Short mmCIF file of C-alpha atoms in Angstrom, two decimals:
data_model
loop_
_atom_site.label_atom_id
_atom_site.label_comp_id
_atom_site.label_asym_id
_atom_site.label_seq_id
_atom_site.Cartn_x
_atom_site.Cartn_y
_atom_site.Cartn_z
CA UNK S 1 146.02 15.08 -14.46
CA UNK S 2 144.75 18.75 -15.13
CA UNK S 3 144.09 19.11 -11.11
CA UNK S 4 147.18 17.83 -9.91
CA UNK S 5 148.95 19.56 -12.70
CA UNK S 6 146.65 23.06 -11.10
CA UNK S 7 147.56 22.05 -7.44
CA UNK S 8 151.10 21.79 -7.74
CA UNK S 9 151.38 25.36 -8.30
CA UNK S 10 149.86 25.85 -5.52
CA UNK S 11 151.02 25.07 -1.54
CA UNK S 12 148.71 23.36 0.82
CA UNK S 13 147.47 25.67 4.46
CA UNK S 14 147.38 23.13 7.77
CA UNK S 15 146.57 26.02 9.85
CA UNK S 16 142.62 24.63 10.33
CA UNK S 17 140.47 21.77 8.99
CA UNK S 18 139.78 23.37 5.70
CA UNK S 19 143.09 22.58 4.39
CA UNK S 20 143.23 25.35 1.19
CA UNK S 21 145.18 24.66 -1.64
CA UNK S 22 146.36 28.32 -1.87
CA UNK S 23 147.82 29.52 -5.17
CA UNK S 24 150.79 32.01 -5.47
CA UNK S 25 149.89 35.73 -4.02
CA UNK S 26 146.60 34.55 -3.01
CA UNK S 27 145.20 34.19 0.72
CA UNK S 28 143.31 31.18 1.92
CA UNK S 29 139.98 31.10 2.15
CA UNK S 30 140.11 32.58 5.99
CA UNK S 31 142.04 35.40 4.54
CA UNK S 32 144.83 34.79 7.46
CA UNK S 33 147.41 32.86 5.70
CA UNK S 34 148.63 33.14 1.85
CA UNK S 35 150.92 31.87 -0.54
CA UNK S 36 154.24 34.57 -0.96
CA UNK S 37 156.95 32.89 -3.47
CA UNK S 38 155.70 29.68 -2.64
CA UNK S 39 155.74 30.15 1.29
CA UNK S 40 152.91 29.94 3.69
CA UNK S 41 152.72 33.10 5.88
CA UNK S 42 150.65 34.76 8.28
CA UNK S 43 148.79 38.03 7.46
CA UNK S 44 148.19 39.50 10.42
CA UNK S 45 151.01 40.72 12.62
CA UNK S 46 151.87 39.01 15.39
CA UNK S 47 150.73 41.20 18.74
CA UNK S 48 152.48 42.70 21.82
CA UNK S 49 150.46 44.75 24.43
CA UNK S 50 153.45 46.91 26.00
CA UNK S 51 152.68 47.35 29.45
CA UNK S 52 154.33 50.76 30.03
CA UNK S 53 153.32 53.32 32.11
CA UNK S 54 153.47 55.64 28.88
CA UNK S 55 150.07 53.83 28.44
CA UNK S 56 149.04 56.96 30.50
CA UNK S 57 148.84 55.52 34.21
CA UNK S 58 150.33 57.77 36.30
CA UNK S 59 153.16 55.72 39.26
CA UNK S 60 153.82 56.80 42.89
CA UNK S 61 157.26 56.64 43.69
CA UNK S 62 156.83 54.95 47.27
CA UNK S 63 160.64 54.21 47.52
CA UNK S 64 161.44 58.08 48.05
CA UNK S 65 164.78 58.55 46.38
CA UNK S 66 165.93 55.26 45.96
CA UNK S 67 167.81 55.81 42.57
CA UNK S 68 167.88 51.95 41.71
CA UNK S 69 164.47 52.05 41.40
CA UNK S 70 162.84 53.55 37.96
CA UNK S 71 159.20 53.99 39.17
CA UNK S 72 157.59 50.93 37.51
CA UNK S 73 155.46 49.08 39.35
CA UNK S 74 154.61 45.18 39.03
CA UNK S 75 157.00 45.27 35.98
CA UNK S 76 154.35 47.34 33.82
CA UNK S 77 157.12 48.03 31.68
CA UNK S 78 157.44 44.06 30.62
CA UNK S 79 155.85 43.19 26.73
CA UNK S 80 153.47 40.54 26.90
CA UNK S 81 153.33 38.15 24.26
CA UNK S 82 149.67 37.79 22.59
CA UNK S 83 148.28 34.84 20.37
CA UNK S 84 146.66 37.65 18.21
CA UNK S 85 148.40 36.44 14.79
CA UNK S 86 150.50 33.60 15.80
CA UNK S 87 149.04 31.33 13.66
CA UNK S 88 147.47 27.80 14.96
CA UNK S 89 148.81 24.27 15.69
CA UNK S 90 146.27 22.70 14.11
CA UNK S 91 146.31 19.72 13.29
CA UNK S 92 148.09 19.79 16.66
CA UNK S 93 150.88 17.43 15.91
CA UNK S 94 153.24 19.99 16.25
CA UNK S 95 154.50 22.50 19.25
CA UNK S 96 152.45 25.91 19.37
CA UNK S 97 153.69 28.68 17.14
CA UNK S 98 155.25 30.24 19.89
CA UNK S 99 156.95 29.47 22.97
CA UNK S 100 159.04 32.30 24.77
CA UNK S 101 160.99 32.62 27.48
CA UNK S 102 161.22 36.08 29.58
CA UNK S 103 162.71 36.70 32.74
CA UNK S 104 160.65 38.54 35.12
CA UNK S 105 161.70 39.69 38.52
CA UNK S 106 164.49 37.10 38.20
CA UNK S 107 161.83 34.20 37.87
CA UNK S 108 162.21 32.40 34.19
CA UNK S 109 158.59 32.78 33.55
CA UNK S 110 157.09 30.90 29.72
CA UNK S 111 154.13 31.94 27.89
CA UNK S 112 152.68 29.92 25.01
CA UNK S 113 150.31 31.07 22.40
CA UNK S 114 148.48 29.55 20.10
CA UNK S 115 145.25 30.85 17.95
CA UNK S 116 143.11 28.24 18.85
CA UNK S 117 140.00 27.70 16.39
CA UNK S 118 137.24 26.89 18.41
CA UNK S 119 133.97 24.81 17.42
CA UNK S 120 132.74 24.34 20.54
CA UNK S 121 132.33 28.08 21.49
CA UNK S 122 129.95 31.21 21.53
CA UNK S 123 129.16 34.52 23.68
CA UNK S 124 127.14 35.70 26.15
CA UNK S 125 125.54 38.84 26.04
CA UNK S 126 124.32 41.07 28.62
CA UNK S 127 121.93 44.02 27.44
CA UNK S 128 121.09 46.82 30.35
CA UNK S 129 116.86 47.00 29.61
CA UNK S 130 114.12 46.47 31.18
CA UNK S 131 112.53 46.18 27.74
CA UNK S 132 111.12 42.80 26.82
CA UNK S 133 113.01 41.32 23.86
CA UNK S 134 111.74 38.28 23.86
CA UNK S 135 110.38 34.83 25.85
CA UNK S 136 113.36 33.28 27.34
CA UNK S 137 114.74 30.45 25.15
CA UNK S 138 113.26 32.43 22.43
CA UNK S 139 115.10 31.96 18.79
CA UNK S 140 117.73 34.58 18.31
CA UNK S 141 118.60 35.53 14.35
CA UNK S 142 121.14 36.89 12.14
CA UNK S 143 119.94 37.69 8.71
CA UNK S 144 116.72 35.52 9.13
CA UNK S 145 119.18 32.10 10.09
CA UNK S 146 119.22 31.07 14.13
CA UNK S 147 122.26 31.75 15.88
CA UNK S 148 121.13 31.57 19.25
CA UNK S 149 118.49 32.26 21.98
CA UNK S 150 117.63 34.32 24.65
CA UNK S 151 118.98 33.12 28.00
CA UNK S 152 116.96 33.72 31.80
CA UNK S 153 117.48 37.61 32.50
CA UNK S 154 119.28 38.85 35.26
CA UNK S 155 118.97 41.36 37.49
CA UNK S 156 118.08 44.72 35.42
CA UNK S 157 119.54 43.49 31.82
CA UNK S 158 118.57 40.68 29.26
CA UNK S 159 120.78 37.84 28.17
CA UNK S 160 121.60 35.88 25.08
CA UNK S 161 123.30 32.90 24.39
CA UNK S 162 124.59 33.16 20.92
CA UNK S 163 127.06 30.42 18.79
CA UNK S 164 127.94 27.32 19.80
CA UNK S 165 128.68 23.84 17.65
CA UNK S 166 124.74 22.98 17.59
CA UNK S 167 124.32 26.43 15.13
CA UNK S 168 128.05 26.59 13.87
CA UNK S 169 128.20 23.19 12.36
CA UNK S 170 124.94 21.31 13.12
CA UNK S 171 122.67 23.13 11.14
CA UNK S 172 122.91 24.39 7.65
CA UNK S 173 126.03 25.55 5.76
CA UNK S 174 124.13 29.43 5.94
CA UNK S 175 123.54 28.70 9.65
CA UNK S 176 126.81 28.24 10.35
CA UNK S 177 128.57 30.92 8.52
CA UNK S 178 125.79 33.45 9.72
CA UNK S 179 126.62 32.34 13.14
CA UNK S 180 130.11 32.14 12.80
CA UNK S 181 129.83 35.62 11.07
CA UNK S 182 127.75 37.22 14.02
CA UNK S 183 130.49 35.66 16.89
CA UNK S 184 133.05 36.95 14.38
CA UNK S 185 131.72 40.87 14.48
CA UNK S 186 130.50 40.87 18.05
CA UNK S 187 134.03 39.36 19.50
CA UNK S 188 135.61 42.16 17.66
CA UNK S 189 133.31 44.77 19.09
CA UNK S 190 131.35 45.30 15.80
CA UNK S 191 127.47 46.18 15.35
CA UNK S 192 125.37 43.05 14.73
CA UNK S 193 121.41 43.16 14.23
CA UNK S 194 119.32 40.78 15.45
CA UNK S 195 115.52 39.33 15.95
CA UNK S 196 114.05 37.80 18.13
CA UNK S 197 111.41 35.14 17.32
CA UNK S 198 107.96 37.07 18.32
CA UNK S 199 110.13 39.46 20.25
CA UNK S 200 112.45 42.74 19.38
CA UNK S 201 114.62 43.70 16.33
CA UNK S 202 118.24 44.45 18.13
CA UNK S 203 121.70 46.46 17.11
CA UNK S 204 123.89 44.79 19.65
CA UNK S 205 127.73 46.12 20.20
CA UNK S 206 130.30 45.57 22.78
CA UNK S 207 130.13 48.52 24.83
CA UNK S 208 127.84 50.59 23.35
CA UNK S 209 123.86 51.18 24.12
CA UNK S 210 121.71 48.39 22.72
CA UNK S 211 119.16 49.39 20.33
CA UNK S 212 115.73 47.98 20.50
CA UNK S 213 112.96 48.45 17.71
CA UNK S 214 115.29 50.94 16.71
CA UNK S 215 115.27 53.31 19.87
CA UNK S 216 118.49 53.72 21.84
CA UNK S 217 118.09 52.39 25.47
CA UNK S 218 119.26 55.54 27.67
CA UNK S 219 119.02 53.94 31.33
CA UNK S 220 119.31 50.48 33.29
CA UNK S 221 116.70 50.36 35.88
CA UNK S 222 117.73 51.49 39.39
CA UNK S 223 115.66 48.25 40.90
CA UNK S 224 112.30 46.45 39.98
CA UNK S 225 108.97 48.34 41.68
CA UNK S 226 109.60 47.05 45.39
CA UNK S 227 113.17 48.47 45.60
CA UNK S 228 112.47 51.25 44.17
CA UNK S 229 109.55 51.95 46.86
CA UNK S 230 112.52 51.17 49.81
CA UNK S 231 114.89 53.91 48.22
CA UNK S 232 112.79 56.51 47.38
CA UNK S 233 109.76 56.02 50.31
CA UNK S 234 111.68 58.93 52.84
CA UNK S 235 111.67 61.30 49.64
CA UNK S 236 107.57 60.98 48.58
CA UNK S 237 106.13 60.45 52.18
CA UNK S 238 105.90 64.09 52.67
CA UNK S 239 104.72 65.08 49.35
CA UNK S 240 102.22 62.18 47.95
CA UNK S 241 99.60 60.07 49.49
CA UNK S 242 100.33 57.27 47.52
CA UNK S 243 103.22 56.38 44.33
CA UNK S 244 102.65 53.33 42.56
CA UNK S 245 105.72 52.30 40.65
CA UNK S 246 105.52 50.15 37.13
CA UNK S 247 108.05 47.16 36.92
CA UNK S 248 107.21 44.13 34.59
CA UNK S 249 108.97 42.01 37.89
CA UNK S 250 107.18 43.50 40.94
CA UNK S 251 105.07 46.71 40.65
CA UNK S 252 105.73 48.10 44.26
CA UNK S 253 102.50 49.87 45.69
CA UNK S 254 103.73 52.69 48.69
CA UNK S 255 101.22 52.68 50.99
CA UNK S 256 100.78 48.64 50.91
CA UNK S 257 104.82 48.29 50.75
CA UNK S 258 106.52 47.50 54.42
CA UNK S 259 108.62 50.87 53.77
CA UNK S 260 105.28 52.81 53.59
CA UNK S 261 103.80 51.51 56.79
CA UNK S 262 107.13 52.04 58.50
CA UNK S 263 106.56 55.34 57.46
CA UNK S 264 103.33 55.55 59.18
CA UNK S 265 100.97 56.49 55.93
CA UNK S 266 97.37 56.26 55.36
CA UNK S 267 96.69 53.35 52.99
CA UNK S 268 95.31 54.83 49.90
CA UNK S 269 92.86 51.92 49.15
CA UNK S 270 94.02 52.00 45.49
CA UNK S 271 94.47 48.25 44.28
CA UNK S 272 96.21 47.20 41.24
CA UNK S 273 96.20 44.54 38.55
CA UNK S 274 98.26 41.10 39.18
CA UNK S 275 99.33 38.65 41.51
CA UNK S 276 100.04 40.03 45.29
CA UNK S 277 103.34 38.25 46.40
CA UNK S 278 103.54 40.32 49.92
CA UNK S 279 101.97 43.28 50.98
CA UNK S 280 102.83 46.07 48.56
CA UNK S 281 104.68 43.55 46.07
CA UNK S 282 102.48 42.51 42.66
CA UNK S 283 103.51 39.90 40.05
CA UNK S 284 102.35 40.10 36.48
CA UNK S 285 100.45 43.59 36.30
CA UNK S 286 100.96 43.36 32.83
CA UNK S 287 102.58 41.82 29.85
CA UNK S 288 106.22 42.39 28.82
CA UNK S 289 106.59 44.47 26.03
CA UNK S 290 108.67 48.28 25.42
CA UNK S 291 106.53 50.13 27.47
CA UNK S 292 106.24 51.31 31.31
CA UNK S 293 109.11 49.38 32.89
CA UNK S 294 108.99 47.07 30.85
CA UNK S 295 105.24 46.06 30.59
CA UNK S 296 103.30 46.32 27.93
CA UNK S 297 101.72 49.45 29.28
CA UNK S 298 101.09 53.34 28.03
CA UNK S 299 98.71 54.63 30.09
CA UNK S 300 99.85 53.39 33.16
CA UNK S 301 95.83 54.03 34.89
CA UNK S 302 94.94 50.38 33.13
CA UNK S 303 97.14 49.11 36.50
CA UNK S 304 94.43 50.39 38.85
CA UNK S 305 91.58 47.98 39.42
CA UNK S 306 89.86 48.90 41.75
CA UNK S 307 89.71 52.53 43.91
CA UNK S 308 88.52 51.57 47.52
CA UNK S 309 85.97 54.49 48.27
CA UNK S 310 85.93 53.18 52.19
CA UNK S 311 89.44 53.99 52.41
CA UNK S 312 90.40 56.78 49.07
CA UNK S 313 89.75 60.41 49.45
CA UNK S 314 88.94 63.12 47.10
CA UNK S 315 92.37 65.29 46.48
CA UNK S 316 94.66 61.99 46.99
CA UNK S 317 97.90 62.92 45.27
CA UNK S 318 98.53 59.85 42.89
CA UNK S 319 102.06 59.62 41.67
CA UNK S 320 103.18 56.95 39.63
CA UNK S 321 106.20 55.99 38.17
CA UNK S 322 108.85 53.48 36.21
CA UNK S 323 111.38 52.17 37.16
CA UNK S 324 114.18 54.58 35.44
CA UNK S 325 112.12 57.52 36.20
CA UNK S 326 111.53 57.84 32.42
CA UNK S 327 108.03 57.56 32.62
CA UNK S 328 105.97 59.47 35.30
CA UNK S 329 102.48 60.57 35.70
CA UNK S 330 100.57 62.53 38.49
CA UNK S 331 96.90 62.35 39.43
CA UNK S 332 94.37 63.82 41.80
CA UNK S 333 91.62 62.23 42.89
CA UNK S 334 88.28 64.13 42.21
CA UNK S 335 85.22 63.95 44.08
CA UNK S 336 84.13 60.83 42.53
CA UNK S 337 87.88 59.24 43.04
CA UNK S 338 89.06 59.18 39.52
CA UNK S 339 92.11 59.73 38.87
CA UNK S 340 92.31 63.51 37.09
CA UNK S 341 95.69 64.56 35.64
CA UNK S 342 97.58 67.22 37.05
CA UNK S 343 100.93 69.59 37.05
CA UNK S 344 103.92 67.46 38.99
CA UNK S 345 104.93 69.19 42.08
CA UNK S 346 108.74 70.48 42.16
CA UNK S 347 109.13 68.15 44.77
CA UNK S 348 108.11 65.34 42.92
CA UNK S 349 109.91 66.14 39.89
CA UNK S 350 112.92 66.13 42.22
CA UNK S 351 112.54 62.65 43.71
CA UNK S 352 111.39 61.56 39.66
CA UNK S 353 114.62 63.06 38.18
CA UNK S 354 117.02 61.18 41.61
CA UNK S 355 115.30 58.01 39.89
CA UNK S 356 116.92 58.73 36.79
CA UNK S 357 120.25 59.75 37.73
CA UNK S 358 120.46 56.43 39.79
CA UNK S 359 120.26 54.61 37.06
CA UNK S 360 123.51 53.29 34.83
CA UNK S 361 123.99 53.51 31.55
CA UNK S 362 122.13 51.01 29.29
CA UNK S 363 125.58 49.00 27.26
CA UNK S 364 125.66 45.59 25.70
CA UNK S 365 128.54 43.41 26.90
CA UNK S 366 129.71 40.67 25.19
CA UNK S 367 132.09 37.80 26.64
CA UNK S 368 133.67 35.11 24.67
CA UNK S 369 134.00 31.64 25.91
CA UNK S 370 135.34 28.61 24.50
CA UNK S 371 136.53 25.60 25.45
CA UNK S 372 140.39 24.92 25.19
CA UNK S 373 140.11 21.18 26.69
CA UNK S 374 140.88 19.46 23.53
CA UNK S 375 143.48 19.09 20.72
CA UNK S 376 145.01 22.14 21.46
CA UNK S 377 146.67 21.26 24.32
CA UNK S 378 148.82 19.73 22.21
CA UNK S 379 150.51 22.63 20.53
CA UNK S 380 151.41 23.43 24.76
CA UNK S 381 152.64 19.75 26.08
CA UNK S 382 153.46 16.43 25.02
CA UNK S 383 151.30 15.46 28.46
CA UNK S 384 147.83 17.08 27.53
CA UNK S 385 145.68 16.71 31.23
CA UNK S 386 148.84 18.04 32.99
CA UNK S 387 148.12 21.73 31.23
CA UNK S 388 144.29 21.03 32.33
CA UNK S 389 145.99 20.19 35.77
CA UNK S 390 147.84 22.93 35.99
CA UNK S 391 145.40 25.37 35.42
CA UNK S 392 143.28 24.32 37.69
CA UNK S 393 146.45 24.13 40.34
CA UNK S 394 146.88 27.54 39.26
CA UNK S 395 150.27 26.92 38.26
CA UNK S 396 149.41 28.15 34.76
CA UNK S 397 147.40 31.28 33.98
CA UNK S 398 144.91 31.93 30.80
CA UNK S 399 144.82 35.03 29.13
CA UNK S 400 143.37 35.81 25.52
CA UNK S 401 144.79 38.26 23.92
CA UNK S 402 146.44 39.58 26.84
CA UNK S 403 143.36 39.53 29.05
CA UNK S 404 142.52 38.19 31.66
CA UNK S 405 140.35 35.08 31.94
CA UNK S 406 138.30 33.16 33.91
CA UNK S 407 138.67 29.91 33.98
CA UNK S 408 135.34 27.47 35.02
CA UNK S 409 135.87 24.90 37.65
CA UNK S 410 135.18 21.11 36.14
CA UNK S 411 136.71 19.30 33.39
CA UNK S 412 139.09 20.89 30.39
CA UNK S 413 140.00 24.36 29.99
CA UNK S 414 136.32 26.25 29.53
CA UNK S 415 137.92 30.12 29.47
CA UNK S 416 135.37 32.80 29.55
CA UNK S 417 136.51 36.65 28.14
CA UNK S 418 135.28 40.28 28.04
CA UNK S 419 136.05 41.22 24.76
CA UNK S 420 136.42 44.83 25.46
CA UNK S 421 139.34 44.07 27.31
CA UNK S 422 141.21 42.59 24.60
CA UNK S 423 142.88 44.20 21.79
CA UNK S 424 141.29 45.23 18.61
CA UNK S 425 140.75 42.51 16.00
CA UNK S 426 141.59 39.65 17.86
CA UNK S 427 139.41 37.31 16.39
CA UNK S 428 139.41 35.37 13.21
CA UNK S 429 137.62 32.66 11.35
CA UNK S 430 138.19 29.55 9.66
CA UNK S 431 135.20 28.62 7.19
CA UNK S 432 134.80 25.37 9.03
CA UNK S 433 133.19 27.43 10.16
CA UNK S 434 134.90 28.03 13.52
CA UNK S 435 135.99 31.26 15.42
CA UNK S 436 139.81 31.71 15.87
CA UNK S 437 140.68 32.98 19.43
CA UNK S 438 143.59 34.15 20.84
CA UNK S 439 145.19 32.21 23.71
CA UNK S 440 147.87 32.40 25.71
CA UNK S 441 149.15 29.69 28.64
CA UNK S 442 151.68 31.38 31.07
CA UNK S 443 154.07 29.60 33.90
CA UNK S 444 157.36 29.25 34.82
CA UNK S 445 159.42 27.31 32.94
CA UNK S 446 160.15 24.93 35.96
CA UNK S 447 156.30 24.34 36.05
CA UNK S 448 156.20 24.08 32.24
CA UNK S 449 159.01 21.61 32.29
CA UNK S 450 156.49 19.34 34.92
CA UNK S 451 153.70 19.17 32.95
CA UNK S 452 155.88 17.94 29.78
CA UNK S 453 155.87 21.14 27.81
CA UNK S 454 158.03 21.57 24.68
CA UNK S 455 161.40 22.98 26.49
CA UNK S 456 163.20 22.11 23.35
CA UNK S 457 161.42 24.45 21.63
CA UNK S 458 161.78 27.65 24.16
CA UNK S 459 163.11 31.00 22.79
CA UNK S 460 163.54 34.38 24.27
CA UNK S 461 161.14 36.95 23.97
CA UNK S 462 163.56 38.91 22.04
CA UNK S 463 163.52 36.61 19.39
CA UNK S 464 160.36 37.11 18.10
CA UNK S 465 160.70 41.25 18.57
CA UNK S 466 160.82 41.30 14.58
CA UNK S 467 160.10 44.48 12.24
CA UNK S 468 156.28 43.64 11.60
CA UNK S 469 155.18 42.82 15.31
CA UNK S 470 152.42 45.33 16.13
CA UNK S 471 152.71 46.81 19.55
CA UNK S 472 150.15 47.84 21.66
CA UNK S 473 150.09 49.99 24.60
CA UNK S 474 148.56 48.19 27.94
CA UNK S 475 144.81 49.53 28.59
CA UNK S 476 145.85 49.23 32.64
#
């Protein structure tokens, strides 16, 4: 009796799975809805981007002086209606929390938004290094619990695969919230630091230079060893006998390498360390690790193996090099062919410093995806499959937050997101735990009316224009 007596005091959220009993002027446990004189509301304001061209875009009045026309072009000036704080359908027996109507360019065109808390979810994230972080499929961590691993690496960068219902809800209550918690700050373009199992400690943020075993990464590599030898061979031919550059993919040798001969150069009969895949190309010189492009090198004269004295000459000018130009050395040969240090020639220092500035910017980017194929189509049509269908017709488009999407081929609605696209905060939780999402379905209401959407329910867009919307001004 004393519990029902306490919960009737209180009203009951439906917004997720965790159904809180919430008491009067407190929030739910996900801190997005609370109890105000015995009504459920939402805490966060529900978000417009304005796409104006007082965003800062300057227009080009191509119509001359055509006074009917006010300089904006493919209606920037139109507000688009985001899911950022329009609540959820869950448990999806109902029509989303908003479904507007707004004419554009005489077309009656309807967007639906929902918050959609998504389970089955996680992010991708793409870190400019050549530094090695870790053996792919490696155990990624957030405050000691898994939340993750690292992914194959493209071209340049390294890759994680972070969240997802196998961490989230599979493992242990502190698995999940530490992986809901890390999806939660990197979606909304916080820091989060992470470890990898027998690899790197990482600072990871949307946007920003990674940090690895606590040194900012400055540069993404211009190209592993061998294309670095093809871009740079016209600029050392004239200066060096032979350049040898360090690259934890292929170490390119000069004087081996197809540009060098083209070039007409004296092989150098210097040999290095590793696997020969063509002439001038070498596999595994080295282990990965933080130092010369991205071995596990610092004195970058372990590489050499062998000096051929039928084919080296004393005075043979040695340069050698990573692949961001951040390391460099330069060598003469003496007159019993070792390698002796020496002063880099202006020249050199040139072509060394062109490496650098070739290279990008190290940044972490982070993109959300979730599938939308379930429940949630729901809160969109009585007729689930015909939103899937009309996605993939292309009658409907996906945005999240007022970004665009893109939308995998296959089964459901699998949406995929750059987060720094999208506005700030846009991303909740549930302690489920899931990540809430923004989502937004957009068609005309003649196609929405096809697939079986909730007409009935329709209003203008000026009827949700209320005092506490937030606005936001359109980033293009």
């Amino acid at each position: 009796m004393a519990d029902d007596a306490n919960r009737a005091e209180k009203i009951r959220c439906d917004a997720c799975p965790v159904m809180c009993y919430i008491a009067e002027g407190r929030a739910g446990a996900c801190d997005r809805y609370a109890n105000r004189a015995g009504e459920l509301v939402r805490l966060d304001a529900l978000t417009i981007v304005e796409r104006t061209i007082e965003a800062g875009k300057a227009t080009v009045p191509f119509l001359g002086n055509d006074a009917t026309w006010d300089g904006d072009l493919v209606l920037a000036k139109r507000p688009f209606l985001t899911a950022i704080g329009a609540g959820t359908t869950y448990p999806d027996y109902k029509p989303a929390p908003f479904i507007v109507s707004q004419d554009v360019d005489g077309v009656d065109m309807i967007t639906v938004v929902t918050e959609g808390i998504f389970s089955y979810c996680g992010v991708k994230v793409k870190i400019d290094t050549d530094r090695h972080i870790g053996e792919e499929r490696a155990i990624v961590r957030a405050n000691g619990e898994a939340v993750g691993h690292v992914m194959t690496a493209e071209y340049g960068s390294k890759m994680l695969s972070l969240g997802g219902v196998d961490h989230l809800t599979g493992g242990s209550k502190t698995e999940g919230r530490e992986t809901c918690n890390a999806l939660l700050c990197l979606c909304n373009k916080e820091a989060v630091e992470l470890t990898v199992d027998d690899g790197a400690a990482l600072v990871v943020q949307a946007g920003r230079p990674p940090i690895i075993n606590g040194q900012v990464e400055q540069l993404m590599r211009v190209g592993c060893g061998s294309a670095t030898i093809g871009m740079f061979a016209m600029q050392w031919q004239p200066h060096v006998d032979e350049v040898i550059v360090v690259d934890d993919h292929i170490t390119g040798v000069l004087t081996e390498h197809e540009a060098g001969k083209q070039l007409g150069m004296r092989p150098a009969g210097i040999r290095v360390r590793g696997r020969r895949s063509t002439p001038g190309r070498y596999f595994q010189v080295a282990e990965p690790g933080t130092g010369w492009g991205g071995t596990d090198i610092e004195d970058p004269l372990v590489l050499i193996s062998k000096i051929d004295p039928k084919a080296a000459w004393p005075g043979l000018r040695l340069l050698m090099v990573s692949t961001t130009g951040e390391q460099w050395a330069y060598f003469l040969l003496d007159d019993d062919l070792v390698p002796q240090p020496a002063p880099l020639t202006p020249a050199l220092e040139a072509s060394v410093t062109r490496i650098a500035e070739n290279c990008e910017p190290a940044l972490c980017s982070v993109l959300f995806m979730g599938g939308a194929g379930g429940s949630l189509r729901s809160g969109v049509t009585e007729n689930p499959v015909g939103l899937t269908k009309s996605v993939k017709a292309a009658l409907t488009a996906v945005t999240c937050g007022g970004a665009e999407t893109y939308v995998w081929p296959g089964g459901g609605i699998t949406v995929m997101v750059d987060v720094l696209n999208m506005p700030e905060n846009a991303f909740g939780y549930v302690p489920t735990p899931a990540l809430v999402a923004p989502i937004e379905f957009t068609m005309t209401r003649q196609d929405y009316g096809a697939l079986g959407g909730h007409v009935e329910h329709i209003r203008s867009i000026g009827g949700v224009l209320e005092e506490n919307v937030r606005t936001l001004k359109s980033r293009g």
